[in-house]
XYZ file of C-alpha atoms in Angstrom:
398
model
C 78.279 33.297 184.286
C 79.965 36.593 183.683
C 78.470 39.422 183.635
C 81.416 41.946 182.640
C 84.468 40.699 181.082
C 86.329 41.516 183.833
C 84.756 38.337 185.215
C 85.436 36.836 182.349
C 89.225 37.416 182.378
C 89.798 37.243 186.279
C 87.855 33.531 186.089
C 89.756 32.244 182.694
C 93.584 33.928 183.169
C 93.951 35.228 186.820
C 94.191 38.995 185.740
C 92.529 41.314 187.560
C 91.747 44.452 185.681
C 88.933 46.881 187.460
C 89.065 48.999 183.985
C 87.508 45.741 182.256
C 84.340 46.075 184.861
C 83.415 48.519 182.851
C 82.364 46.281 179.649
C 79.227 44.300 180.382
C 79.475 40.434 178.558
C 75.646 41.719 176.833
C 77.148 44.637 175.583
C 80.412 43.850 174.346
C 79.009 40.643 172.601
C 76.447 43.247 170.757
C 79.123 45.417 169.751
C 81.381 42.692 168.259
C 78.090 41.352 166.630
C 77.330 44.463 164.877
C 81.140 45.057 163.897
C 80.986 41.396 161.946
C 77.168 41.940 160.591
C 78.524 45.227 159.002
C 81.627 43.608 157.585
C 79.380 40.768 156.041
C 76.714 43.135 154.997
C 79.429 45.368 153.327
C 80.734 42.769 151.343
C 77.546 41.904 150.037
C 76.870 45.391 148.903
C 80.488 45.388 147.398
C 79.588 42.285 145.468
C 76.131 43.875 144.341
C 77.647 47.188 143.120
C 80.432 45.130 141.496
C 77.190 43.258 139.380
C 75.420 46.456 138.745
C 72.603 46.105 141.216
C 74.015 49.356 142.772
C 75.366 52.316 141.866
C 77.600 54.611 143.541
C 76.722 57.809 144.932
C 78.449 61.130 144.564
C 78.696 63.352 146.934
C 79.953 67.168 147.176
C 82.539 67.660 149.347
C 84.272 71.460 150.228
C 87.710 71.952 150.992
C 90.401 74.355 151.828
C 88.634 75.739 154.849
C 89.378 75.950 158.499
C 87.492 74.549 160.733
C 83.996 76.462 162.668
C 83.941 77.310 165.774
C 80.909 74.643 165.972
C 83.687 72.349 165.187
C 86.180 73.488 167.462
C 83.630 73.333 170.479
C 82.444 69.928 169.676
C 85.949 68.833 169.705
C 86.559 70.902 173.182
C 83.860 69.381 174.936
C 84.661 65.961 173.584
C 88.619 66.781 175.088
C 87.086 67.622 178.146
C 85.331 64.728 178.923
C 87.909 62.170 177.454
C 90.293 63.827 180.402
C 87.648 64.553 183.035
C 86.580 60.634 183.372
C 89.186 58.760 181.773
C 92.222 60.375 181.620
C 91.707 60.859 185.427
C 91.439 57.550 186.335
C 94.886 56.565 187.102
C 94.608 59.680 189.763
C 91.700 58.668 191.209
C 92.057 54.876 191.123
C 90.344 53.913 194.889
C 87.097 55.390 193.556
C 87.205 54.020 190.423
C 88.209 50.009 191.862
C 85.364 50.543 193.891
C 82.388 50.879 191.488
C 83.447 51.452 188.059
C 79.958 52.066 186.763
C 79.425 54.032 189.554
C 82.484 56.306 188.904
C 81.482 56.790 185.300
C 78.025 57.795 186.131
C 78.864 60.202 188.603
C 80.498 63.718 188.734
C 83.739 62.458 189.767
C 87.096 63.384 188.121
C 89.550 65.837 187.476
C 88.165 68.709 186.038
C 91.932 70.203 185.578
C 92.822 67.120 183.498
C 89.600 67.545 181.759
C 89.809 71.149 180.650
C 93.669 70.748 179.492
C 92.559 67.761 177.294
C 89.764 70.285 175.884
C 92.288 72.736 174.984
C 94.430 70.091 173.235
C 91.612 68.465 171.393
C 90.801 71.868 170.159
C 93.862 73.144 169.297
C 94.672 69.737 167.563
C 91.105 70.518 165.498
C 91.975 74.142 164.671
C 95.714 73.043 163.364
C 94.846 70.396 161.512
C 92.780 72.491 159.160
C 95.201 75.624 158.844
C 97.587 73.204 156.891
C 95.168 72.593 154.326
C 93.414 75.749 154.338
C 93.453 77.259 150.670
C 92.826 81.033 149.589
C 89.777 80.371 148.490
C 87.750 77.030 148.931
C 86.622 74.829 146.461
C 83.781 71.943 146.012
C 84.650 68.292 144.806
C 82.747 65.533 143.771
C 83.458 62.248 145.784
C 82.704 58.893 144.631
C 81.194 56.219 147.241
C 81.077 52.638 146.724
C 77.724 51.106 148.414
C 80.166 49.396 150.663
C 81.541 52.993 152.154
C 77.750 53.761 153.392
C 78.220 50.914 155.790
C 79.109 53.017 158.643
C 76.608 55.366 157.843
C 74.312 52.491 157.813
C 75.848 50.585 161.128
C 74.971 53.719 163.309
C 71.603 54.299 162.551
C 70.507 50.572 162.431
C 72.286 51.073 166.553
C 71.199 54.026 167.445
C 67.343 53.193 166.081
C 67.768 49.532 166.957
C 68.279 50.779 170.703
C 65.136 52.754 170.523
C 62.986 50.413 168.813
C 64.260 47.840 171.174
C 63.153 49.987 174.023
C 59.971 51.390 172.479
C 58.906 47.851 172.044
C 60.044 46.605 175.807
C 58.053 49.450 177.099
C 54.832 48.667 175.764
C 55.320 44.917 176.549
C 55.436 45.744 180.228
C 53.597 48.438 179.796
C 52.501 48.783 184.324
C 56.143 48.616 184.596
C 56.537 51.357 182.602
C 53.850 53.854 184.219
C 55.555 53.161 187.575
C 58.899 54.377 186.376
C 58.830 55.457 183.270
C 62.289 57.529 182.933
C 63.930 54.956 185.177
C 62.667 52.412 182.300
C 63.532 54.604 179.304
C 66.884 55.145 180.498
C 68.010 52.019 181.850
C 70.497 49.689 179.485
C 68.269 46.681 180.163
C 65.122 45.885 179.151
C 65.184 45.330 175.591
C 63.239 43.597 172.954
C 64.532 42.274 170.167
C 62.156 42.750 167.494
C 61.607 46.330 168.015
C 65.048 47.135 167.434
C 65.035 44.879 164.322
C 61.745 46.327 163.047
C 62.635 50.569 163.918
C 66.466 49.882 162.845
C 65.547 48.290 159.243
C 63.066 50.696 158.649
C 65.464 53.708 159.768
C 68.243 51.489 157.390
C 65.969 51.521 154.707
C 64.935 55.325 154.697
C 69.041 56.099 154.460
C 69.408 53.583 151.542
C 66.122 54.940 149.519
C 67.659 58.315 150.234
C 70.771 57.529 148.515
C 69.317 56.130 145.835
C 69.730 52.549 146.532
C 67.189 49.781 145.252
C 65.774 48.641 148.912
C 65.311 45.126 147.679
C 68.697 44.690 146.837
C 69.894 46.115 150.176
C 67.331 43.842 152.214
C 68.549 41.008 150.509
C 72.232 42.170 151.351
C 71.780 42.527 154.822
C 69.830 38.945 155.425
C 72.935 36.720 156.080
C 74.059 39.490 158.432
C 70.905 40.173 160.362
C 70.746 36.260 161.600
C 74.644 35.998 162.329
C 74.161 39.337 164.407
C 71.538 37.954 166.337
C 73.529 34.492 166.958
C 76.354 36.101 168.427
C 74.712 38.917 170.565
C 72.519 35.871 172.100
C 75.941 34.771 173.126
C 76.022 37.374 175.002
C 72.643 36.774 176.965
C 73.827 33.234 177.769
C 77.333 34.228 179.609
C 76.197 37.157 181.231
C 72.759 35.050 182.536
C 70.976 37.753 182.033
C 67.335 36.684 182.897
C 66.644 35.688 178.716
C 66.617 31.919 179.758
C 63.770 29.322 179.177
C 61.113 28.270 181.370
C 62.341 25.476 184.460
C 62.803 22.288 183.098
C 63.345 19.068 185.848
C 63.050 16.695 182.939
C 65.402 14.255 182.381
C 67.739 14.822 179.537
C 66.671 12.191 176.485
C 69.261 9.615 175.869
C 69.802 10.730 172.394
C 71.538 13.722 173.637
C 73.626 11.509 176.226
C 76.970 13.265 173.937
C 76.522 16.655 175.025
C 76.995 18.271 178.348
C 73.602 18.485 180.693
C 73.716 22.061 180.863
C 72.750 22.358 177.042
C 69.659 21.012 178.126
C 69.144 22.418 181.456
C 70.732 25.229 183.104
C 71.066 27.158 186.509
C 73.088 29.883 185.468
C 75.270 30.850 188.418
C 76.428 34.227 189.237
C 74.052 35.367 186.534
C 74.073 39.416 185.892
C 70.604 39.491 187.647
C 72.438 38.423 190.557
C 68.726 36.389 191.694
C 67.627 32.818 192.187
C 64.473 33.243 191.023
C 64.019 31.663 187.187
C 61.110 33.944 186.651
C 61.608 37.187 188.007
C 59.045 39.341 185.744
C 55.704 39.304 187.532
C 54.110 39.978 184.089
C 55.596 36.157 182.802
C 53.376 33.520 182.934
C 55.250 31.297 185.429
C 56.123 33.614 188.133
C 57.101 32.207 191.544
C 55.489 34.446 194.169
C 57.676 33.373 196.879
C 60.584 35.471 197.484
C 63.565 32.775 197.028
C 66.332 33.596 198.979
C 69.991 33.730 197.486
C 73.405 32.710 198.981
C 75.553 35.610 198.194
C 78.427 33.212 197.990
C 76.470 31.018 195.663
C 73.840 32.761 193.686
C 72.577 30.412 191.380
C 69.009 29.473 189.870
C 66.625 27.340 192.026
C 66.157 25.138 189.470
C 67.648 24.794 186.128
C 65.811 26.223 182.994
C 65.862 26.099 179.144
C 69.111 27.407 178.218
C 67.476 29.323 175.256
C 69.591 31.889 174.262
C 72.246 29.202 173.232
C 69.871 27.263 171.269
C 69.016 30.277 169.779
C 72.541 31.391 169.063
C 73.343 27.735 167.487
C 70.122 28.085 165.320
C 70.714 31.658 164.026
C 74.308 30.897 162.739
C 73.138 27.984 160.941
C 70.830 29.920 159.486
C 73.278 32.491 158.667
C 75.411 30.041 157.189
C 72.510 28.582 154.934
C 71.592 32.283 153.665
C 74.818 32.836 152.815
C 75.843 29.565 150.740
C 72.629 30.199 148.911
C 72.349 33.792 148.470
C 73.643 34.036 144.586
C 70.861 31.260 143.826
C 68.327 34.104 144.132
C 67.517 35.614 141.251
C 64.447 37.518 142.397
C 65.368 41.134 143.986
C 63.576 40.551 148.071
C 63.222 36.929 147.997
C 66.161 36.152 149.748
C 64.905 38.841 152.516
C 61.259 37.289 152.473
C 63.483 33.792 153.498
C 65.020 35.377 155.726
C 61.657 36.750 157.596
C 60.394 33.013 157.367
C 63.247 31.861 159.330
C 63.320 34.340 161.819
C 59.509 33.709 162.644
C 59.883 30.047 162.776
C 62.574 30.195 164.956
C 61.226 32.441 167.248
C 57.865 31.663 167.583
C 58.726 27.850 168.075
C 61.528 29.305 170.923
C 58.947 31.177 172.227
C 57.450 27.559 173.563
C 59.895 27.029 176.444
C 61.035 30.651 177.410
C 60.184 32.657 180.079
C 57.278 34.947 178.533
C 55.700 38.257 179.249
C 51.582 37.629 178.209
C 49.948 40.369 175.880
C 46.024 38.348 176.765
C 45.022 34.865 176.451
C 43.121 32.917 173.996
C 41.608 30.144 175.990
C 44.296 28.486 178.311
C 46.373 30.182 175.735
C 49.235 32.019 176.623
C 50.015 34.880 173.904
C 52.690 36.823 173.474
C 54.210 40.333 171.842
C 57.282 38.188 170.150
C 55.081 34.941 168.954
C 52.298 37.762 167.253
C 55.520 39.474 166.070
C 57.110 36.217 164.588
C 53.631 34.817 163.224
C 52.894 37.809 161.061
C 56.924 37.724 159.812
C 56.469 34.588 158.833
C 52.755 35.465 156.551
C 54.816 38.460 154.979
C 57.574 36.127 154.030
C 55.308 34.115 152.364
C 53.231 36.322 150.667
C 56.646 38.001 149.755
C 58.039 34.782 148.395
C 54.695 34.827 146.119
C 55.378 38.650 144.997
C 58.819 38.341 144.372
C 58.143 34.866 142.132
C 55.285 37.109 140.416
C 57.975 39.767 139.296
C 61.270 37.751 139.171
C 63.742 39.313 137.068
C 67.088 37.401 136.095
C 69.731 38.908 137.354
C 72.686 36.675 138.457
């Protein structure tokens, strides 16, 4: 496993570069995810406008005046701590080999370097506006494709996916989060997927109804996207290993999948991010080993192999994505091709949900239920009843 690039590239090429420590595998997969979700979904709300399905907005736009000090001080501060922490790392490269993370968390670096980059950022801010500064300002009206909002759209479908994500990890391990709850709020780990996909399409939504946007038609544009988003950024939880794996399994692999490699079907993910040997390591899960296992530091590895899920799940969700998107100008019904995509999504995750290592909301019998199978289970009813709704109301429009 790797659980920074930096692994990644001293394993594959040789190169050792401490900067690259820096970039965790989960994180940097998420990133590139959401850069080629964005690009998809903006070419499906180019294609949308381009059929009339949505308009452009206009927005008023002043120019000919200098920049605020507001401006200038945002600008400042942002200098200073582009110099303070990363400008200074050349100069303080011992400290920074050490611990990276460390470095970047602490108060370390050159305040000098970090104050004359604030002054330059600044000045660049305040010059850059006294070319173009007119006797007297003036408003213009801007035209913006549906496309251009998808930057707009990208941040807050991050920035409330994050939230949602931890909102909804929080109250799954809710004990854990009593115990320490800033420690749990604030930590980069931890992080349920459905939250962030339930808080970061509703906070998408809000923008797009705000703008004027039929919601339907941007649901339906963001579908493809949303399951080729989730395929690669569970790429990212299978090389980093980090603890989003399936339940053991010591069965032998069936014969009819003799062509592909055994870890596909079993797993023991070494030198996983966790850095443990324990497959379940949540005491809330419903398989957790109470024995403390004890790892070789020179080998850390799982004691037995698991359910690689996150690949399956990757493999499933781009097939999916690839399905929604062959088929997406066959729907002629504004939301049906979202309400498909929420039947999906369910099906795959509440049948995934089978084999991986689970966190248990209560029981129904000898019945094991959990926050993402409830979660997929009522996806799946709205997609239906959606499918029904949409049917009810379809309007030709392709």
């Amino acid at each position: 496993m790797y659980p920074t690039i930096y692994d990644a590239v001293k394993d594959l090429f040789g190169i050792s570069i401490p900067f690259l420590k820096l970039l965790q595998s989960f994180g940097f997969f998420v990133a590139i995810s959401f850069l080629i979700s964005a690009w998809v979904f903006a070419k499906e709300l180019a294609r949308k406008e381009k059929l009339g399905l949505l308009k452009a907005t206009i927005r008023k736009v002043t120019t000919g005046i200098a920049a605020t000090s507001s401006e200038i001080a945002s600008q400042i501060l942002f200098g200073f701590l582009i110099g303070w922490k990363f400008i200074s790392i050349p100069f303080l490269s011992t400290v920074f080999n050490e611990d990276p993370r460390a470095y970047m968390l602490s108060f370390e670096g050159n305040i000098y370097i970090g104050i004359a980059a604030g002054c330059a950022f600044g000045f660049w801010k305040w010059k850059s506006t006294q070319k173009n500064k007119l006797a007297e300002s003036k408003e213009i009206e801007e035209t913006v494709g549906a496309a251009e909002h998808i930057g707009n759209m990208t941040m807050i479908a991050a920035l409330f996916g994050f939230l949602g994500a931890k909102i909804f990890h929080m109250l799954e391990n809710f004990s854990d989060f009593l115990e320490a709850p800033g420690e749990m709020f604030l930590s980069f780990s931890g992080l349920t997927m459905y939250g962030g996909l339930i808080l970061g399409g509703i906070a998408v939504l809000v923008y797009a109804k705000k703008q004027g946007f039929n919601i339907f038609h941007v649901m339906d544009a963001c579908a493809p996207g949303l399951f080729l988003a989730y395929g690669i950024g569970r790429l990212g939880c299978q090389i980093s290993g980090d603890g989003d794996w399936g339940i053991v399994n010591l069965a032998p692999k069936p014969g009819w999948l003799n062509f592909l490699p055994d870890w596909i079907w079993a797993y023991d993910y070494p030198n996983n991010v966790n850095q443990t040997c324990n497959p379940y390591t949540n005491p809330n899960s419903i398989e957790y080993i109470q024995a403390q296992l004890m790892c070789d530091p020179e080998n850390i590895r799982l004691a037995a192999p698991v359910f690689p899920t996150p690949l399956y799940e990757s493999f499933v969700n781009i097939i999916f994505f690839f399905i929604l998107w062959s088929q997406r100008k066959k729907f002629s019904s504004p939301g049906a091709l979202f309400c498909v995509y929420l039947i999906f999504n369910g099906l795959e995750r509440f049948l995934v949900e089978l084999i991986r290592v689970n966190t248990t909301l209560f029981k129904i019998g000898m019945y094991h239920v959990t926050q993402a199978e409830i979660i997929a289970l009522c996806l799946m009813t709205l997609g239906g009843l959606g499918l029904v709704w949409t049917k009810k109301r379809a309007i030709k429009i392709l």
